[in-house]
mmCIF file of C-alpha atoms in Angstrom:
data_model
loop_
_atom_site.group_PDB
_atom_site.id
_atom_site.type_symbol
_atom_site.label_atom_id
_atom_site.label_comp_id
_atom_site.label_asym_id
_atom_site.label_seq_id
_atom_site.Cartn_x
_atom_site.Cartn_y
_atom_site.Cartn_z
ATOM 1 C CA UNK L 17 0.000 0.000 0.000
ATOM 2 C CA UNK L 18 2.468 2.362 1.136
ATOM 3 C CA UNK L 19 5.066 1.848 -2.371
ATOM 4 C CA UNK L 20 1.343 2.035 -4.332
ATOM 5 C CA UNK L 21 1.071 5.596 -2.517
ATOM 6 C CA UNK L 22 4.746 6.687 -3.139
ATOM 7 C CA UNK L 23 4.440 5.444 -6.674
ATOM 8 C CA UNK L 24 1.120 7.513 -7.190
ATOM 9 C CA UNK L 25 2.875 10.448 -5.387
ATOM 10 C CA UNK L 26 5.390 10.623 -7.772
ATOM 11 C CA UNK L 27 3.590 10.433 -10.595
ATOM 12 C CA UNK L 28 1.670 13.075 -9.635
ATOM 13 C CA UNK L 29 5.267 15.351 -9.128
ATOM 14 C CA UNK L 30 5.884 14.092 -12.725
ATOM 15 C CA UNK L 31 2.838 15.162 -14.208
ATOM 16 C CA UNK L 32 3.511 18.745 -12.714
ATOM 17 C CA UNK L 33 6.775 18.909 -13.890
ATOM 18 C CA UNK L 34 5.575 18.115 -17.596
ATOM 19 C CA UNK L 35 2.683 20.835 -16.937
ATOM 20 C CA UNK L 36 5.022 23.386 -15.805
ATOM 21 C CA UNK L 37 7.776 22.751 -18.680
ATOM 22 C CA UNK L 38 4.778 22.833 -21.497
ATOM 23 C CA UNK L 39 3.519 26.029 -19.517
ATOM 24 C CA UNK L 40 6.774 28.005 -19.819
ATOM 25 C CA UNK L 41 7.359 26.627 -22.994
ATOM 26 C CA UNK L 42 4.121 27.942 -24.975
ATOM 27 C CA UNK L 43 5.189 31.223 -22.543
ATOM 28 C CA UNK L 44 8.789 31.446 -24.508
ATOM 29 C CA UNK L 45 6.854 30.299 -28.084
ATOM 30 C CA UNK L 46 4.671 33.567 -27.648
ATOM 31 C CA UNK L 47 7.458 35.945 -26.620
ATOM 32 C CA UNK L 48 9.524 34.819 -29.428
ATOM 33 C CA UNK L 49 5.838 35.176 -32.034
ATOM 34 C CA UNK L 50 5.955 38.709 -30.727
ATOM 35 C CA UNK L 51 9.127 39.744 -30.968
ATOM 36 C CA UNK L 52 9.591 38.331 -34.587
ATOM 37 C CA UNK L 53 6.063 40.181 -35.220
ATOM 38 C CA UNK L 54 7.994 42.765 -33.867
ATOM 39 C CA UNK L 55 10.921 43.467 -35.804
ATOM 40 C CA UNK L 56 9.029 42.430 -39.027
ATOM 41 C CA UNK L 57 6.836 45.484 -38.507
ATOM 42 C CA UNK L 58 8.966 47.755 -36.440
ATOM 43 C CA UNK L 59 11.213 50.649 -37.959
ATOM 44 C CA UNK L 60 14.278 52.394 -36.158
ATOM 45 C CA UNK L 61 11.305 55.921 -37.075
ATOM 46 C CA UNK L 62 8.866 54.228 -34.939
ATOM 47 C CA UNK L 63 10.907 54.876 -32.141
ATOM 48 C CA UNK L 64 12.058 58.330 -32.940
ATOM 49 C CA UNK L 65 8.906 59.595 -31.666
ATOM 50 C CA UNK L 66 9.163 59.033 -27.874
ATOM 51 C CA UNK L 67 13.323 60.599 -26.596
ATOM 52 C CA UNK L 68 12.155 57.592 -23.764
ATOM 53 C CA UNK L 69 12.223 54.981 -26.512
ATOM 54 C CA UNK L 70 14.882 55.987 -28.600
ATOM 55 C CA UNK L 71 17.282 53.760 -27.268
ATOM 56 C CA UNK L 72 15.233 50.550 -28.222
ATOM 57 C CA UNK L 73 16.839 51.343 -32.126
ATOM 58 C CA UNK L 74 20.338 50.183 -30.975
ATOM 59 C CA UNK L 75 18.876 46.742 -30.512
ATOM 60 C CA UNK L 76 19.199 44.133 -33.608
ATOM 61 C CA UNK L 77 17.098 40.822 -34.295
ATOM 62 C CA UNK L 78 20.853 40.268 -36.461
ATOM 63 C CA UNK L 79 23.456 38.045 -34.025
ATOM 64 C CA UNK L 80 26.495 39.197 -35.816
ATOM 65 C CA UNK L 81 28.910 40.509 -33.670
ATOM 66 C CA UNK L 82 29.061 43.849 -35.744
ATOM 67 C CA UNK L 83 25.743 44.403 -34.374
ATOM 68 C CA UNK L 84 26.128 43.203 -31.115
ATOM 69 C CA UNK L 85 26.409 45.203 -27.776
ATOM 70 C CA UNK L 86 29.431 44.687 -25.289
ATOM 71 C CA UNK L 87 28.478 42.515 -22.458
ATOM 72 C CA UNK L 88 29.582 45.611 -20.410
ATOM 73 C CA UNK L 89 26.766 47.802 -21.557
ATOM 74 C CA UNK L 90 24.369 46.007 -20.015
ATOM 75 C CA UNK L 91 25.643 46.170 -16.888
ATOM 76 C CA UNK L 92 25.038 49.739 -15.398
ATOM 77 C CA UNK L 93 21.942 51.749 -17.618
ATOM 78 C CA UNK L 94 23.072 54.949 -16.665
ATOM 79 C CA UNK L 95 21.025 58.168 -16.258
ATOM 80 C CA UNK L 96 23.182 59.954 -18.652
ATOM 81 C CA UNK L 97 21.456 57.546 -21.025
ATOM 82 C CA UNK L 98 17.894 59.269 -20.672
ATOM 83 C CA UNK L 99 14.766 56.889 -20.964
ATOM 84 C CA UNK L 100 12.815 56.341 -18.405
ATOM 85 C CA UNK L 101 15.924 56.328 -15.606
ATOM 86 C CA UNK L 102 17.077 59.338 -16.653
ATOM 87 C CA UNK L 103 13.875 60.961 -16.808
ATOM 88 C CA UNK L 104 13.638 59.599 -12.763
ATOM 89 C CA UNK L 105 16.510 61.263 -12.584
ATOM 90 C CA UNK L 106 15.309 64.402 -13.330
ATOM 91 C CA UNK L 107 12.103 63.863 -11.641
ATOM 92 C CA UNK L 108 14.105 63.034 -8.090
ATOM 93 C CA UNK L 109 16.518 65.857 -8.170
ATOM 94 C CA UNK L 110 14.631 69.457 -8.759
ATOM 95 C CA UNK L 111 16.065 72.381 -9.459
ATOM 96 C CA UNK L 112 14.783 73.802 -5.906
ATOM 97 C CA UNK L 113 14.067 71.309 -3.649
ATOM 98 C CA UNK L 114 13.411 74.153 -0.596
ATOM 99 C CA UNK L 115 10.446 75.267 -2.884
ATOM 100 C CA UNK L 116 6.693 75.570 -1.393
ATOM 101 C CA UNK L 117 5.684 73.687 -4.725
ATOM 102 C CA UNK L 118 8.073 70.807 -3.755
ATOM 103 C CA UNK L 119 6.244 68.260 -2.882
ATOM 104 C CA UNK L 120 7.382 65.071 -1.003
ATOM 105 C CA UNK L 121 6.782 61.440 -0.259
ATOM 106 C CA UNK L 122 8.449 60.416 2.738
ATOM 107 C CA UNK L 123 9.575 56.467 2.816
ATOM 108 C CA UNK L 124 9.369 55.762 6.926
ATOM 109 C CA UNK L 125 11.536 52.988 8.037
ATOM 110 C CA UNK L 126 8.682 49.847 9.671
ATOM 111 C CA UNK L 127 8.831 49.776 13.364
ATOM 112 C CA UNK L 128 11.512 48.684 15.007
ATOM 113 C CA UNK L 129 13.302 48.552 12.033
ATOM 114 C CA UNK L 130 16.867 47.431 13.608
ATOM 115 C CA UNK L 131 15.031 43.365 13.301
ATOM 116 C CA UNK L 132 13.379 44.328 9.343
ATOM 117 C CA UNK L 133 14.771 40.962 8.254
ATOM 118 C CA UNK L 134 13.653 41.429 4.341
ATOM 119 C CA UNK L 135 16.050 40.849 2.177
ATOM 120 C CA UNK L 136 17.965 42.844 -0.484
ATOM 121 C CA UNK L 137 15.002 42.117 -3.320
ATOM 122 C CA UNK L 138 12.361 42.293 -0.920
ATOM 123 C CA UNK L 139 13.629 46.310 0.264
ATOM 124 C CA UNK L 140 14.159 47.100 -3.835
ATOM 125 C CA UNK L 141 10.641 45.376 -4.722
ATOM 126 C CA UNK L 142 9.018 48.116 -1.843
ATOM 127 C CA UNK L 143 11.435 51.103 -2.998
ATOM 128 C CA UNK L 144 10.541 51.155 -6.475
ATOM 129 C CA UNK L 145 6.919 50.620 -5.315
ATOM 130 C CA UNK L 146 7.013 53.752 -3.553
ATOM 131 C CA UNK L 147 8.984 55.271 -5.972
ATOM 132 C CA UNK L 148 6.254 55.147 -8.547
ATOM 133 C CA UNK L 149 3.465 56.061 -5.853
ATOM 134 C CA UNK L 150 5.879 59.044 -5.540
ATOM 135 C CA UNK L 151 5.744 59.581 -9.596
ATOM 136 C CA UNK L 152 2.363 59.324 -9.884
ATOM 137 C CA UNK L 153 1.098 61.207 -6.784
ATOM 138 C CA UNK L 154 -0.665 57.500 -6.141
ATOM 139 C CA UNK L 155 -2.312 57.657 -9.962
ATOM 140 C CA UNK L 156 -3.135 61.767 -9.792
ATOM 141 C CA UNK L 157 -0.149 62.604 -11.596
ATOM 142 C CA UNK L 158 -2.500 64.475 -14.268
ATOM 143 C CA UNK L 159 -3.657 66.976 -11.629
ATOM 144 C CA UNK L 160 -1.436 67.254 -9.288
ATOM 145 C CA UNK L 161 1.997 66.358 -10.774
ATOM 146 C CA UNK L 162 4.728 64.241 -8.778
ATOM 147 C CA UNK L 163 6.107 63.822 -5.456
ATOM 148 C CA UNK L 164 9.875 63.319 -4.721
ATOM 149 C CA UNK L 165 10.633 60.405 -2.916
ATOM 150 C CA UNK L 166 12.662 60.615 -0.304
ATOM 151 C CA UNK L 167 13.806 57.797 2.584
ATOM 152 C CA UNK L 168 14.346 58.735 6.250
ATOM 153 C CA UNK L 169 17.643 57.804 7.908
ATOM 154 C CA UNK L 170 16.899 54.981 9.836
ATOM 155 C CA UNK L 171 18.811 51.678 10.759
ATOM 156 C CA UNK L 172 19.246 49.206 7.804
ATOM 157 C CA UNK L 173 19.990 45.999 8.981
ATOM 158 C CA UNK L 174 21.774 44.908 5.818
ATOM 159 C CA UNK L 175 24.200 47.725 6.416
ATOM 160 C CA UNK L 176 26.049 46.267 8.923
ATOM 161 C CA UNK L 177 29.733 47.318 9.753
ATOM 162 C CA UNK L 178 28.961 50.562 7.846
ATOM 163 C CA UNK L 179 29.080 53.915 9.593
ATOM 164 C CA UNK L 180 26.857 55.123 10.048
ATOM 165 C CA UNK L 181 24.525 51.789 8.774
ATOM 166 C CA UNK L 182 21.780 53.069 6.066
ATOM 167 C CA UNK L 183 20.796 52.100 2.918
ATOM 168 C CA UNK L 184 23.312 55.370 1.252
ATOM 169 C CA UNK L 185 26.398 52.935 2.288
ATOM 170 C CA UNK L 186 25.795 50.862 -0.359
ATOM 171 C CA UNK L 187 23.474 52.857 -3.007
ATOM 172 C CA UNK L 188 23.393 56.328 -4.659
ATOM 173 C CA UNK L 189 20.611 58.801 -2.730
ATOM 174 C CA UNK L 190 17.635 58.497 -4.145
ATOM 175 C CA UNK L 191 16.936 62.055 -4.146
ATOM 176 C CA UNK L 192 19.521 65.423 -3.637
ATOM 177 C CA UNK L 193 17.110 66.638 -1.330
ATOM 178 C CA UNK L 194 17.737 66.142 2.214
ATOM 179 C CA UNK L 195 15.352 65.664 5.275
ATOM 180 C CA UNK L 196 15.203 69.298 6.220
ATOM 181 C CA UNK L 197 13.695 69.987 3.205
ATOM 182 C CA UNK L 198 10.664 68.259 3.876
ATOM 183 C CA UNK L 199 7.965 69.758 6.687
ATOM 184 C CA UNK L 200 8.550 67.773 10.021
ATOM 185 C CA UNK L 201 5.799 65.205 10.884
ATOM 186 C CA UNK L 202 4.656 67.151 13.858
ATOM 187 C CA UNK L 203 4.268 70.523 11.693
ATOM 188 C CA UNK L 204 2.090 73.500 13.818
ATOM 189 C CA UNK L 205 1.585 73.658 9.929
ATOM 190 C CA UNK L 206 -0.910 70.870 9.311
ATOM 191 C CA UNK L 207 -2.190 71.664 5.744
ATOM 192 C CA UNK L 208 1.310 70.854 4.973
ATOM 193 C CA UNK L 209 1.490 67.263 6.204
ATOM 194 C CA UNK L 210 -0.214 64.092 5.683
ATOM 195 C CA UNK L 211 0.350 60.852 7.485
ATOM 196 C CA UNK L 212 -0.654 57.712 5.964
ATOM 197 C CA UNK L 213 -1.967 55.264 8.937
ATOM 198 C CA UNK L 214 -2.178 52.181 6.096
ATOM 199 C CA UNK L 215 -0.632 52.275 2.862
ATOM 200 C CA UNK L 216 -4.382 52.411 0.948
ATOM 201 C CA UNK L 217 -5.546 55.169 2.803
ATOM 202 C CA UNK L 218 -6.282 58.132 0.556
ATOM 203 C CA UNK L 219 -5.311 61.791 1.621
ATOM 204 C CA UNK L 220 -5.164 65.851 0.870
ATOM 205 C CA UNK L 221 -2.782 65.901 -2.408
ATOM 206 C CA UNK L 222 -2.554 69.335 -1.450
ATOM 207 C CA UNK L 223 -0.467 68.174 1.373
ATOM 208 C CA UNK L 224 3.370 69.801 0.611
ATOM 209 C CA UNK L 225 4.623 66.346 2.225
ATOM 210 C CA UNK L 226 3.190 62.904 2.439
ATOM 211 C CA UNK L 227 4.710 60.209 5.056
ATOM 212 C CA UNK L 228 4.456 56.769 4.287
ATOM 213 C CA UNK L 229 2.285 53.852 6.645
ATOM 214 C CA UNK L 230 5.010 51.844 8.582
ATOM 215 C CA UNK L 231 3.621 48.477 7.029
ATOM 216 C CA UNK L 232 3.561 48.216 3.596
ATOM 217 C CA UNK L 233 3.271 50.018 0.000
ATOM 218 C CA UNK L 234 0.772 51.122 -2.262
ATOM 219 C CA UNK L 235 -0.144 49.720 -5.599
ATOM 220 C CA UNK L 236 -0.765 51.741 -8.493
ATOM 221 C CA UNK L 237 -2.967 51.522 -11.453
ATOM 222 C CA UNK L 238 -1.215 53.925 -14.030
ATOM 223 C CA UNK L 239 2.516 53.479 -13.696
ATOM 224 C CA UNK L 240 3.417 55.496 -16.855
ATOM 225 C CA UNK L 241 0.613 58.868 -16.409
ATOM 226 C CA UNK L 242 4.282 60.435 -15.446
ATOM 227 C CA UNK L 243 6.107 59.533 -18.444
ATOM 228 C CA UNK L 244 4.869 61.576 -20.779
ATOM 229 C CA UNK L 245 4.894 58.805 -23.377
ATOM 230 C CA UNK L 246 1.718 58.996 -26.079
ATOM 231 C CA UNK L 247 -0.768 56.614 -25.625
ATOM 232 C CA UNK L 248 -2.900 54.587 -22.936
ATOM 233 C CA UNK L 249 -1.186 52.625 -19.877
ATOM 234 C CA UNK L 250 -2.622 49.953 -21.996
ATOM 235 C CA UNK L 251 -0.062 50.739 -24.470
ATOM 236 C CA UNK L 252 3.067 49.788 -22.600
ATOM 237 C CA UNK L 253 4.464 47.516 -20.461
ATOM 238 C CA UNK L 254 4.242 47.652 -16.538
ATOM 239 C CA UNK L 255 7.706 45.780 -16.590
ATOM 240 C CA UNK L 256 9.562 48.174 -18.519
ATOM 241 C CA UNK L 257 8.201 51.358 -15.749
ATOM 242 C CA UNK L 258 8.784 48.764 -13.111
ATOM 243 C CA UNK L 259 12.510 47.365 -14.383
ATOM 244 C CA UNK L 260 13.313 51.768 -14.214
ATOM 245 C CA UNK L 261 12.304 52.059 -11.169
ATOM 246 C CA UNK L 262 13.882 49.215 -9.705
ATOM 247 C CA UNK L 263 17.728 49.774 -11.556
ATOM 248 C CA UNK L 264 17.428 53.765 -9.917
ATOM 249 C CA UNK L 265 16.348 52.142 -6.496
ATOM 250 C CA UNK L 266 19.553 49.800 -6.552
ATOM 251 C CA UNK L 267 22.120 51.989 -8.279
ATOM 252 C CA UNK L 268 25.924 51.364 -6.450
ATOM 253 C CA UNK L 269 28.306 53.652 -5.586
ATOM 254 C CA UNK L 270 31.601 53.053 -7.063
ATOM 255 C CA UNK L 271 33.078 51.262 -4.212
ATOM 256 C CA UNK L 272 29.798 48.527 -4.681
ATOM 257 C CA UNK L 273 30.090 48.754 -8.270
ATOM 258 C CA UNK L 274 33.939 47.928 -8.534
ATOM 259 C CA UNK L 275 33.482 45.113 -6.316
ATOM 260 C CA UNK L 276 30.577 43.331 -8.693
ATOM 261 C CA UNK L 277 32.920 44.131 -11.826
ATOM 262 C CA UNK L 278 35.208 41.992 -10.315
ATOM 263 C CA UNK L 279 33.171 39.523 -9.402
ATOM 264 C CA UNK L 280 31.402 39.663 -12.586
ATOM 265 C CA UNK L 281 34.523 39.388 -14.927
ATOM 266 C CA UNK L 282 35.571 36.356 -13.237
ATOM 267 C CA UNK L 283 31.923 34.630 -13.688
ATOM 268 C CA UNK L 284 30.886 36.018 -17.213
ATOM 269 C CA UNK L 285 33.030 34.803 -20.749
ATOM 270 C CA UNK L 286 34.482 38.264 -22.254
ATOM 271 C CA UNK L 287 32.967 36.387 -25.748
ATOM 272 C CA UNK L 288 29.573 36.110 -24.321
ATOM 273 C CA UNK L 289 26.581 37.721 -26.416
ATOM 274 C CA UNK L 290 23.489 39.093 -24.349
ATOM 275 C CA UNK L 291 21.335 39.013 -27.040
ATOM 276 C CA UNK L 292 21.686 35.077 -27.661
ATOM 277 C CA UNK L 293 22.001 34.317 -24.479
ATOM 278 C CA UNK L 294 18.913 33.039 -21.741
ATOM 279 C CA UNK L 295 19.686 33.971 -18.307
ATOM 280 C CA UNK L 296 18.380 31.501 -15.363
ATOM 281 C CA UNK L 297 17.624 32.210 -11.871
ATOM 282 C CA UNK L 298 18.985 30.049 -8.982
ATOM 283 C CA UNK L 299 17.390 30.787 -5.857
ATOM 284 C CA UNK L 300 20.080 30.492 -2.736
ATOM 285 C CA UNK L 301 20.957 32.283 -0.326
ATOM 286 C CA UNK L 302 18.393 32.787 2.997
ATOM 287 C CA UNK L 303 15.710 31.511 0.703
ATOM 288 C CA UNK L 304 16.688 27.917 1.483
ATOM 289 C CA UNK L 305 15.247 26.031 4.347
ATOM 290 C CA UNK L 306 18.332 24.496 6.374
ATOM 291 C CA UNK L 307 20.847 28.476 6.056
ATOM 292 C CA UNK L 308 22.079 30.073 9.460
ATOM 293 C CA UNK L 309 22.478 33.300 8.091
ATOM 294 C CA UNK L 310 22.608 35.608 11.381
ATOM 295 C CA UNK L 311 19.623 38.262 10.747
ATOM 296 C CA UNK L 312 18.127 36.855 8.112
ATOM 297 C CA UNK L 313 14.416 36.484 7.278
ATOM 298 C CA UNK L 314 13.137 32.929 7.498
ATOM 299 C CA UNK L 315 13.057 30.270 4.777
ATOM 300 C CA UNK L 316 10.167 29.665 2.431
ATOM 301 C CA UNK L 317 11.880 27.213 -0.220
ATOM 302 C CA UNK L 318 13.205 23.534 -0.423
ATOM 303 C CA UNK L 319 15.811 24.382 -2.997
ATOM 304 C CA UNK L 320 17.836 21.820 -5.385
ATOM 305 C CA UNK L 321 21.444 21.098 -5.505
ATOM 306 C CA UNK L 322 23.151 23.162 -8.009
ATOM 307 C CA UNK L 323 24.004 20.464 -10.003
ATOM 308 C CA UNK L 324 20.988 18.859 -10.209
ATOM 309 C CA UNK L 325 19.462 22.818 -11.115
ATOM 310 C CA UNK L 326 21.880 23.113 -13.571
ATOM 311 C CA UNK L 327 21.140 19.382 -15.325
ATOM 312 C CA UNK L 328 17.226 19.739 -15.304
ATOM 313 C CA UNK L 329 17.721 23.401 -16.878
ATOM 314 C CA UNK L 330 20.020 22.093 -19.482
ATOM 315 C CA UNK L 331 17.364 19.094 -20.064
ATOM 316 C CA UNK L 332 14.366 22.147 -20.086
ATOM 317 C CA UNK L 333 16.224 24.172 -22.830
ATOM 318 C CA UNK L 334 16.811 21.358 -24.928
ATOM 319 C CA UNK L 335 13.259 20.643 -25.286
ATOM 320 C CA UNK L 336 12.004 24.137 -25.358
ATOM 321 C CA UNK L 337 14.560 24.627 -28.386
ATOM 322 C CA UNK L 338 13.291 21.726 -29.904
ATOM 323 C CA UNK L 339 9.570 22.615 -29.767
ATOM 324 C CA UNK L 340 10.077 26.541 -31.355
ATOM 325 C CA UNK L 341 13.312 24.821 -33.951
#
């Protein structure tokens, strides 16, 4: 009875594990429909239209290496580069930031923030959430314009051994502006302030500066009102506004930066071509049940041996490649 059980058990697992590779499989068949669609009925003018899109032209569907860009250029999108991080960019650092028409969304640190065990992705996934509630004044962008977001100075746990230990240790400010720019939480002032109890709540736009709940973020509806791009929201993709907002949350300073260049050279082939190449995650770290990672958040995954990750990827592709060849 109990090898009939294990026997039906594992079939089951099986029968997953076919579902999941057909899943992602018809998922990489579309991609690859649209992006041939694509660049059968997409010309380098198309993009001239938008400065935020301009960019896209430098891409080829041709793998020659004449046409291809150095592994190095994906690395670091800069804001020099304009699109949508530059025009953060510009959007975070105003000309005035003392101004009465300043306005500003104030990121509070979650109570007793000196035990926040999230981790690295977990911070990055809220900042560039409130980031784009900043952008979009929480979708009202249209009438009243954009706030500045702006993170107070507490603890960070991941900062340790860094003095003194905030997020700025690691990454570039998100903003030029500095704290005593913004009206204090306890303004006589109160026309000026607005304190968001949960993350949902609505309040006076009016408000100079906005605080943050101490819980969580806000979802919004209209990530690209601020863009300026022509069009509907329906017109673009959430992941390109999102992927922006994320690479400004987590951009290094040099001292970060030279240390991944290092480690990157040493783990990526100088010949290697982005544009031919698939890129796999492989979840580590304090993900895994069994670390003892002092500080860290809790486990949530049963996580396979690299090897055997690396085999059953290798065995995935094949197939996949076979299917869409």
């Amino acid at each position: 009875m109990a090898a009939k059980a294990l026997r039906s058990h594992q079939s089951r697992r099986n029968m997953l594990s076919i579902l999941g590779v057909l899943l992602v499989a018809v998922s990489i068949i579309n991609i690859v429909f649209v992006i041939k669609t694509h660049n059968r009925n997409s010309t380098p003018a198309a993009y001239a239209t938008s400065p935020f899109l301009s960019h896209l032209s430098s891409f080829s569907s041709d793998p020659s290496p004449s046409n291809t860009r150095p592994i190095t250029s994906y690395w670091w999108p800069s804001v020099e580069d304009g699109g949508l991080l530059g025009k953060i960019y510009d959007m975070q650092n105003p000309s005035d930031c003392s101004s009465k028409s300043t306005k500003f969304f104030v990121w509070r640190s979650m109570v007793n923030s000196e035990n926040d065990t999230r981790g690295l992705t977990a911070w990055a996934h809220t900042g560039a959430s409130h980031l784009l509630h900043a952008l979009t004044d929480a979708d009202k962008f249209g009438e009243f314009g954009h706030r500045i977001l702006i993170n107070d100075m507490s603890l960070w746990p991941m900062a340790k051994g860094c003095d003194p230990p905030t997020r700025e240790c690691y990454f570039e400010s998100l903003t030029k502006c500095k704290l005593a720019d913004v009206d204090p939480i306890d303004s006589p002032d109160t026309s000026a302030v607005a304190v968001l109890e949960n993350a949902n709540d609505e309040y006076d736009r009016n408000a100079r500066t906005l605080y943050s709940s101490r819980s969580w973020f806000r979802p919004v509806r209209k990530p690209y009102s601020w863009t300026g791009l022509p069009g509907e929201g329906n017109d673009h993709s959430d992941m390109a506004v999102t992927a922006a907002a994320l690479a400004y949350y987590l951009r290094p300073k040099p001292s970060l930066q030279k240390e991944i260049n290092e480690r990157l050279k040493e783990s990526i082939p100088a010949n290697l071509n982005p544009d031919r190449t698939i890129g796999i995650p492989i979840r580590r770290s304090d993900k895994c049940y069994g670390h003892n990672l002092e500080g860290s958040a809790g486990a949530n995954s049963t996580v396979l041996r690299y090897r055997r990750t690396l085999t059953e990827s290798k065995a995935f592709w094949r197939l996949t490649l076979w299917w869409i060849l």
